[in-house]
Short mmCIF file of C-alpha atoms and ligand atoms in Angstrom, two decimals:
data_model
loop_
_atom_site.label_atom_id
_atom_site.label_comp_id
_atom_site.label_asym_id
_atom_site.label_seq_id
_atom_site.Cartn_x
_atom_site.Cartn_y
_atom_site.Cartn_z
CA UNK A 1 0.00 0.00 0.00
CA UNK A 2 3.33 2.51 -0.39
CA UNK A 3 5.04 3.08 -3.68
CA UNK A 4 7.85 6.04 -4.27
CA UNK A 5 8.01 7.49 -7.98
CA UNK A 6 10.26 9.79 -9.72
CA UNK A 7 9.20 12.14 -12.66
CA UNK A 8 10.97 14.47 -14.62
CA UNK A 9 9.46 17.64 -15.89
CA UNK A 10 9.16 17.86 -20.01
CA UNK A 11 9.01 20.99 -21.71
CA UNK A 12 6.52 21.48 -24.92
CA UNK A 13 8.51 22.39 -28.33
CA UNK A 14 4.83 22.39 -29.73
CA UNK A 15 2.73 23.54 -27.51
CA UNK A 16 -0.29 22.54 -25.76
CA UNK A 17 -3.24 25.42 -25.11
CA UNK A 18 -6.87 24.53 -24.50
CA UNK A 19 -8.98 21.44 -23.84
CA UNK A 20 -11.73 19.32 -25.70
CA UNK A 21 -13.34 18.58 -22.31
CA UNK A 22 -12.64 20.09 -19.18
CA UNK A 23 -13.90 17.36 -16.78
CA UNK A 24 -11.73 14.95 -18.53
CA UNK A 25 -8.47 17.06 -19.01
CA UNK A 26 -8.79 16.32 -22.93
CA UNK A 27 -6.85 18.44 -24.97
CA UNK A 28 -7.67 20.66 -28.30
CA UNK A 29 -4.99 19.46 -30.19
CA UNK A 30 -1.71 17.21 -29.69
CA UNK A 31 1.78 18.70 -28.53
CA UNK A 32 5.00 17.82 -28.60
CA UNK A 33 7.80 17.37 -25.97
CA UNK A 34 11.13 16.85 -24.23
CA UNK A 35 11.63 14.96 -21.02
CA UNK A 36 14.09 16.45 -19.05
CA UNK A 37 17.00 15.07 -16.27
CA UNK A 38 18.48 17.36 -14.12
CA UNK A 39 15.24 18.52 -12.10
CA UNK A 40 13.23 15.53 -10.46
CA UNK A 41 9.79 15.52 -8.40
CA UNK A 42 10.19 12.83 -6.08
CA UNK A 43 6.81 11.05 -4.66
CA UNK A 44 5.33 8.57 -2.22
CA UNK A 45 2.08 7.89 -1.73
CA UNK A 46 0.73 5.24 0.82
CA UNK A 47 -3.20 4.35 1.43
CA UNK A 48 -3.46 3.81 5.27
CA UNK A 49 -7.17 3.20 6.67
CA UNK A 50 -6.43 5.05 10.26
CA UNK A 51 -6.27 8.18 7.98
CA UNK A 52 -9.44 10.66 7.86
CA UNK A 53 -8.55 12.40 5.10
CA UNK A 54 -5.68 12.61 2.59
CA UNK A 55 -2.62 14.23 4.00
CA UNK A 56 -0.68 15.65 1.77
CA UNK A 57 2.71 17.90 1.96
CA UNK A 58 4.47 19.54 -0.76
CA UNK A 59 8.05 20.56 -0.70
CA UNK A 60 7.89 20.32 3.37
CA UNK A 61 4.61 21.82 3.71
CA UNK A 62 1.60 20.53 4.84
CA UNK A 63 -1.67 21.20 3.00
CA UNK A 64 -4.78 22.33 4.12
CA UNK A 65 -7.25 19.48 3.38
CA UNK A 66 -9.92 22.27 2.21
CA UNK A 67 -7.60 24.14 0.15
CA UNK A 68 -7.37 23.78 -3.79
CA UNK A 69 -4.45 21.94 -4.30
CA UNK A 70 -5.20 19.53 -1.73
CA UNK A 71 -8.81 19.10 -3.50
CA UNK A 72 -7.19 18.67 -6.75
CA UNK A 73 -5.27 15.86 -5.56
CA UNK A 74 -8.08 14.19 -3.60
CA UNK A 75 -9.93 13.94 -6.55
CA UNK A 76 -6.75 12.38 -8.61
CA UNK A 77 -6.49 9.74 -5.94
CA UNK A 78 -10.18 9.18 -5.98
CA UNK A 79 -9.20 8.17 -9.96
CA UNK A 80 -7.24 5.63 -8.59
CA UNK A 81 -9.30 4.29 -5.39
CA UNK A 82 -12.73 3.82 -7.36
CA UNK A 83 -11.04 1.38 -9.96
CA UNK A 84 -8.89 -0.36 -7.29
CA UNK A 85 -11.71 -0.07 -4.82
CA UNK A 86 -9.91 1.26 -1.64
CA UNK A 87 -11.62 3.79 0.96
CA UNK A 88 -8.48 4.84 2.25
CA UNK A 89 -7.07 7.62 2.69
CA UNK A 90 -3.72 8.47 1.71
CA UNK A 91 -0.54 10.30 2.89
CA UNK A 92 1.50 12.04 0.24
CA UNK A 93 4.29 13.48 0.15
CA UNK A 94 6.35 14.86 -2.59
CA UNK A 95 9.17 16.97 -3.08
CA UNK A 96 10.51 19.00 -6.43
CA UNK A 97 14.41 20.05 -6.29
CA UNK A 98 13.39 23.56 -8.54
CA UNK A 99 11.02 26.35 -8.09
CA UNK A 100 6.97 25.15 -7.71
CA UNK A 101 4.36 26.94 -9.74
CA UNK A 102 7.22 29.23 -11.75
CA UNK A 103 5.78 28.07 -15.07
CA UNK A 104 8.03 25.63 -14.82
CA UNK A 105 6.00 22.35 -15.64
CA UNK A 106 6.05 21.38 -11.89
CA UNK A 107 2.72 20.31 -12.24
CA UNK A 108 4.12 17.86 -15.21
CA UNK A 109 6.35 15.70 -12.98
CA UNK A 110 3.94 16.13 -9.94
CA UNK A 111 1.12 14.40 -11.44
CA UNK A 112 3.23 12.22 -13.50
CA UNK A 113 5.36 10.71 -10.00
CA UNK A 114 1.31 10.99 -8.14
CA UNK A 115 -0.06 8.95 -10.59
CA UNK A 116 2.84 6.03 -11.14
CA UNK A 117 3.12 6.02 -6.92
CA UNK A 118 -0.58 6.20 -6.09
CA UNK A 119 -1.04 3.66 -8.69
CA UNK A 120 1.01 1.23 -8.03
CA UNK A 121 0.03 1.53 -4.03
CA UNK A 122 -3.07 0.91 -4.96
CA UNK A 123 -1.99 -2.45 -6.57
CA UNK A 124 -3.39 -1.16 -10.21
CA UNK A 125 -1.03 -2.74 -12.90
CA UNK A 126 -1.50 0.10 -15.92
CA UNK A 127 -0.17 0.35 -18.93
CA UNK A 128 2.23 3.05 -19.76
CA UNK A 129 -0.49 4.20 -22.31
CA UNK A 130 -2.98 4.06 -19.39
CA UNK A 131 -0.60 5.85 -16.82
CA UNK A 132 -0.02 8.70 -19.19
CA UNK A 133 -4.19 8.90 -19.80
CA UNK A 134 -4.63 8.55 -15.70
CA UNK A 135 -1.66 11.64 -15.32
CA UNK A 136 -3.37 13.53 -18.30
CA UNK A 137 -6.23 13.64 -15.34
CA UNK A 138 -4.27 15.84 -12.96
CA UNK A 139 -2.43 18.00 -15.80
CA UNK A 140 -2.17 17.69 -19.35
CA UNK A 141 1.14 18.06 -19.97
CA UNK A 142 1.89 15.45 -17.14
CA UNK A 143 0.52 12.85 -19.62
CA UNK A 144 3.88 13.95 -21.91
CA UNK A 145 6.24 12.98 -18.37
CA UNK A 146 5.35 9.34 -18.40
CA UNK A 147 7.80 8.66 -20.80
CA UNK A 148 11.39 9.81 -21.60
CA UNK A 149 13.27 11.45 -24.48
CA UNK A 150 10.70 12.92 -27.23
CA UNK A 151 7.08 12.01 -26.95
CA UNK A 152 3.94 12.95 -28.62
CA UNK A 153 0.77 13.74 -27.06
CA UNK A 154 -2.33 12.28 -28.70
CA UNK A 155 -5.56 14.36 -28.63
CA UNK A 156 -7.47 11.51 -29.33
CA UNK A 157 -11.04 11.16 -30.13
CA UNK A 158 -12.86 8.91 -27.42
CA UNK A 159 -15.50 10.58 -25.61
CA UNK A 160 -14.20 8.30 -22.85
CA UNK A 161 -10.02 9.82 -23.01
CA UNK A 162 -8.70 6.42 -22.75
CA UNK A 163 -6.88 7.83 -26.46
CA UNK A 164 -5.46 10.77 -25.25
CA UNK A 165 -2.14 10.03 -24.03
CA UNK A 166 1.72 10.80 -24.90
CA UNK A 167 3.48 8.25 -27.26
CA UNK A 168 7.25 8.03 -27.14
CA UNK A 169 8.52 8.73 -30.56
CA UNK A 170 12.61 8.88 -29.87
CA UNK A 171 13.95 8.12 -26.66
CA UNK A 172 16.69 10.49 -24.27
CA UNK A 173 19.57 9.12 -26.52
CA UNK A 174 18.46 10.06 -29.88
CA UNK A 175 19.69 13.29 -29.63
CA UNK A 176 22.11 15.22 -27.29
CA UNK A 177 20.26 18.43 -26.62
CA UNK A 178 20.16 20.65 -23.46
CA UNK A 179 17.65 22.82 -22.35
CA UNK A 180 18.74 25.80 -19.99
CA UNK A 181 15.79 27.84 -17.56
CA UNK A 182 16.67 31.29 -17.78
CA UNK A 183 14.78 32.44 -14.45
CA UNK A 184 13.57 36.19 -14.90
CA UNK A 185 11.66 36.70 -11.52
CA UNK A 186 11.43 34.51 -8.25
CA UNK A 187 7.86 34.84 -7.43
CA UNK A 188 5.28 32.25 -8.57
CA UNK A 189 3.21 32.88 -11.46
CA UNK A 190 -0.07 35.18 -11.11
CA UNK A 191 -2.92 33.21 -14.07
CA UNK A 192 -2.48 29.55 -13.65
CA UNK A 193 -2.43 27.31 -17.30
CA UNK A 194 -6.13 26.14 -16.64
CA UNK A 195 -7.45 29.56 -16.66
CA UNK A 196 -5.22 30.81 -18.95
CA UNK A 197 -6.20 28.18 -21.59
CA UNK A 198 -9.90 28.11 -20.64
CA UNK A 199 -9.87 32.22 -20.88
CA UNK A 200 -8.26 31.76 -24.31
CA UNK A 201 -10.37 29.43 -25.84
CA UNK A 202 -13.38 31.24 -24.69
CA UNK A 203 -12.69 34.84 -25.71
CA UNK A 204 -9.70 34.55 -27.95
CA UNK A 205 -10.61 35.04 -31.67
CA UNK A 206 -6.97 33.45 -32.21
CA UNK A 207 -7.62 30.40 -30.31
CA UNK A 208 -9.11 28.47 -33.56
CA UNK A 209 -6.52 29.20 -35.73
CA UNK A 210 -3.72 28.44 -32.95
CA UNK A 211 -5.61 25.19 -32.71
CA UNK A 212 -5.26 25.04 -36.50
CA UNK A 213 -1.35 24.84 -36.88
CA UNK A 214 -0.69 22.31 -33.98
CA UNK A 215 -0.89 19.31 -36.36
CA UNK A 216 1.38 19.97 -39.13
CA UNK A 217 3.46 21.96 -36.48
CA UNK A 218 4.12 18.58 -34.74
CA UNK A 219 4.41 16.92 -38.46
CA UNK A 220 7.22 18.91 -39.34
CA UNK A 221 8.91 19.16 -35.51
CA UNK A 222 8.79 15.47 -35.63
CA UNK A 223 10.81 15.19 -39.26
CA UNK A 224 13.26 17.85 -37.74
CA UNK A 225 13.85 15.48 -34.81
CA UNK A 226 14.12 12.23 -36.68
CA UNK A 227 16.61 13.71 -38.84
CA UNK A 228 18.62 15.74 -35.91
CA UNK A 229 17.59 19.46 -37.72
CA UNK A 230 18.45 21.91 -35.09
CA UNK A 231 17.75 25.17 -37.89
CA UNK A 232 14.47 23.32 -38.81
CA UNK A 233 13.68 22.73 -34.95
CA UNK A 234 14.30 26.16 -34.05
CA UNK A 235 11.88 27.49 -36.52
CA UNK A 236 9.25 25.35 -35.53
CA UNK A 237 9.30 25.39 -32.11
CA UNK A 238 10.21 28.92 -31.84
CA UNK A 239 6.88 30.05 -34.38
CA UNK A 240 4.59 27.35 -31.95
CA UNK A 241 5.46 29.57 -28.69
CA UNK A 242 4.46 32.91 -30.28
CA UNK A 243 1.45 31.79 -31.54
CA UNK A 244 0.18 30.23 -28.04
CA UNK A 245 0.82 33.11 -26.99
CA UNK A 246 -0.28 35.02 -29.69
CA UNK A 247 -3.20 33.77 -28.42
CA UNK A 248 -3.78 34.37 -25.12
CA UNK A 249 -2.66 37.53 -25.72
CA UNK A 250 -5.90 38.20 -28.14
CA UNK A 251 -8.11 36.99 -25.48
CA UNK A 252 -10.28 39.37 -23.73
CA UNK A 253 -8.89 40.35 -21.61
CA UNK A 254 -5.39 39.20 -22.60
CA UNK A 255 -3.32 36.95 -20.65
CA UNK A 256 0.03 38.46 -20.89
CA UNK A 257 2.88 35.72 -19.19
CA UNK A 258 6.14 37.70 -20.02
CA UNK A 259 7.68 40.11 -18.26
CA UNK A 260 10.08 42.54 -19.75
CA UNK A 261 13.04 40.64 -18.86
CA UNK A 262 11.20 37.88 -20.92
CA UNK A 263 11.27 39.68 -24.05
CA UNK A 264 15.02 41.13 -23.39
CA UNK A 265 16.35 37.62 -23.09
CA UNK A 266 14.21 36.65 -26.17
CA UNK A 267 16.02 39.39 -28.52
CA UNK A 268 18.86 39.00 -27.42
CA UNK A 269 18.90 34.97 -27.98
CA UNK A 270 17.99 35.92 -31.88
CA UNK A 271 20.74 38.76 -32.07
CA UNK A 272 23.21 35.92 -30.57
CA UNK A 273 21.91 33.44 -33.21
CA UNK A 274 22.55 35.98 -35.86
CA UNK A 275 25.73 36.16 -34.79
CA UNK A 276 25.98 32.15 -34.77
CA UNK A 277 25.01 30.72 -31.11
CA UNK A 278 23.20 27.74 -31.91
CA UNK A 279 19.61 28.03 -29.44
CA UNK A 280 16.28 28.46 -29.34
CA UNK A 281 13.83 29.58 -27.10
CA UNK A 282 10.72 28.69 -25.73
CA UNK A 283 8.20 30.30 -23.20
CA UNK A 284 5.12 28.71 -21.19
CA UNK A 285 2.66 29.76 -18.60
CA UNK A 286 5.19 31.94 -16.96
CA UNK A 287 7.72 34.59 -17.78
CA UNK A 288 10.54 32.44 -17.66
CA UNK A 289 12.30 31.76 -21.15
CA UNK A 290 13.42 27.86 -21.23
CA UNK A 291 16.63 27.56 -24.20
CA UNK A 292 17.56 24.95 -26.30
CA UNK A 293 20.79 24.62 -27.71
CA UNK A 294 22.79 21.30 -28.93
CA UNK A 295 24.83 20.11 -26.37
CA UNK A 296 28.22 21.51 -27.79
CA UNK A 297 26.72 24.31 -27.65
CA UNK A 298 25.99 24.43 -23.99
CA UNK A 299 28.65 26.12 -22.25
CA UNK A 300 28.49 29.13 -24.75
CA UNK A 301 24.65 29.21 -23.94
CA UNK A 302 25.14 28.95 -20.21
CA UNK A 303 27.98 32.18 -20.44
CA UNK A 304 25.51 34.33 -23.11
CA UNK A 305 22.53 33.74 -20.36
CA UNK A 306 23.86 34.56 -17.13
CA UNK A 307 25.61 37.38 -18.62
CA UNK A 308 22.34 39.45 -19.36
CA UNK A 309 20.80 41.89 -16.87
CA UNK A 310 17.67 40.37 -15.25
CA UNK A 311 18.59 36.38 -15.91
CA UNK A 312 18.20 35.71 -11.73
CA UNK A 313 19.82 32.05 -12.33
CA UNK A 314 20.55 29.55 -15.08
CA UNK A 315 18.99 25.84 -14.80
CA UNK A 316 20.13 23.00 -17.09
CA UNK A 317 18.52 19.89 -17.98
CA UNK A 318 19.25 17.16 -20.71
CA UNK A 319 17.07 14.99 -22.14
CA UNK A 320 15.64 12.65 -19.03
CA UNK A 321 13.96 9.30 -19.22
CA UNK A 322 10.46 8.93 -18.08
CA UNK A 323 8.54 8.00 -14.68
CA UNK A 324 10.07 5.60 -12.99
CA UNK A 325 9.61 3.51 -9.30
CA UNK A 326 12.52 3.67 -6.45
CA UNK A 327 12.60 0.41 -4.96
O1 LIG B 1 -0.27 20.80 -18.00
P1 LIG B 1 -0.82 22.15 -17.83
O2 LIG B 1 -2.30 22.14 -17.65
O3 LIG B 1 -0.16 22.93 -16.74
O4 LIG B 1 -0.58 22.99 -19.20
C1 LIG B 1 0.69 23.24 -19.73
C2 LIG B 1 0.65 24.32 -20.73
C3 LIG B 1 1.99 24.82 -21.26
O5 LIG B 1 3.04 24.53 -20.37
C4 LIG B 1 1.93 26.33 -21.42
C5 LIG B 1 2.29 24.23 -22.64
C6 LIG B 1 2.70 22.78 -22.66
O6 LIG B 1 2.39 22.12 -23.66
O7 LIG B 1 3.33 22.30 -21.71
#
């Protein structure tokens, strides 16, 4: 009735914005992403009948049963105790070694380690496929963290979700790049992805035709990675981020996640490119600017980014493997 998991965060180089279903957690359209080593949510979840309710801390702290993010939890674990049919209650605790909530994709790994630990306490023997649906559940993108390297999230079609999950498509060695988190504030972030995306697809008259490019986006991102195209790759991925945003920003009112210091480190990446530093940038629910570069490349990255004003600290990550259980 105890299991431990690891997850890594992944990081979208097409991006995921809005949902099919909201009760479900289906997404609009696919995405595409990189799992990445080097930052780790660590998780263990055990069902214990004495308990009343779920207790759960996070990074040392202990939630408030009533409060939001414990509720959002209790319901994941009640995704897991109806099929497995166990009452109990549970005791959770899980830890991330970088920033929570700082738009950087804590909530990926989170649900991702929840769902692989709670899972497997509850003596349910899923699929990978299924894990990834089940972690879909808590957060969309978590569905990506199930599995290492490059994976693909399918929208799917099922009314149900039991289609819409990540698929690996080329594992952590296929390709030696590193991804650096160029941190441009240290508070958390103010509009959370849920009610960014939901605000976006309601009022954004750019939301359809976001929706629009993510197929042949992740087409052509997925040719680029087969065939190792970092120019190709940058285009791509680059274009994908400015039209999420692109966006949200057209919603009404507009969700705006970038802070100046966002857009400084953003022209001055493409300035540096012109000049011949190989990276690329990419920016999600939070003004943070996450880099890709090949890994030759990384120490020449690392130098450019903590060199500019306003870059509070540098995070790297290579490409990570997926979910996994400590024994
Ligand atoms: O998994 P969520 O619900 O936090 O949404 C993630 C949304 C983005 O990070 C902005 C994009 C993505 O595909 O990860």
């Amino acid at each position: 009735m105890i299991a431990t998991a690891v997850a890594h965060p992944n990081i979208a180089l097409i991006k995921y914005w809005g949902k099919r279903d909201e009760a479900l957690n289906l997404p609009a359209a696919g995405s595409l992403s990189l799992t990445l080593a080097g930052l780790a949510t660590t998780t263990t979840v055990e069902f214990d009948p004495a308990l009343e309710t779920d207790q759960i801390n996070l990074d040392g702290h202990q939630l408030d049963p009533t409060s939001r993010p414990a509720r959002r939890i209790t319901a994941f674990l009640d995704l897991i105790r109806t099929p497995a049919r166990i009452e109990a209650r549970a005791r959770v605790t899980s830890i991330n070694d970088f920033p929570t909530a700082a738009g950087l994709a804590s909530s990926a790994s989170g649900f991702a380690a929840l769902a692989l630990a709670a899972s497997q306490a509850a003596g349910l023997d899923l699929s990978p496929e299924e894990l990834s649906a089940l972690a879909r559940q808590g957060s969309g993108s978590a569905a990506r963290s199930i599995f290492g390297g490059f994976c693909e999230m399918k929208p799917g079609q099922r009314p149900d979700g039991q289609d819409a999950h990540a698929v690996p498509i080329a594992d952590q060695n296929h390709w030696d790049l590193r991804c650096l988190i160029a941190l441009t504030t240290r508070g958390e972030k103010k509009i959370d992805s849920t009610s960014g995306m939901n605000h976006t697809s309601q009022t954004s008259p750019f939301f359809q035709p976001f929706i629009d490019t993510v197929a042949p986006d992740i087409r052509e991102a997925k040719k680029a990675i087969f065939s190792k195209d970092f120019a190709q790759l940058t285009r791509i991925a680059e274009r994908s981020c400015l039209r999420m945003h692109a966006s949200a920003i057209a919603a009404d009112p507009g969700v705006i996640y970038w802070n100046g210091q966002t857009l400084e480190v953003v022209h001055a990446l493409r300035e540096a490119r012109e000049e011949g530093l190989q990276a690329f940038f990419t920016i999600d629910a939070g003004p943070h600017v996450k880099i890709f570069c090949p890994g030759d490349a990384l120490n020449e990255v690392r130098t450019f980014l903590k060199d500019l004003p306003g870059v509070h600290d540098v995070l790297t990550a290579s490409p990570g493997p997926g979910a996994w259980l400590q024994t």
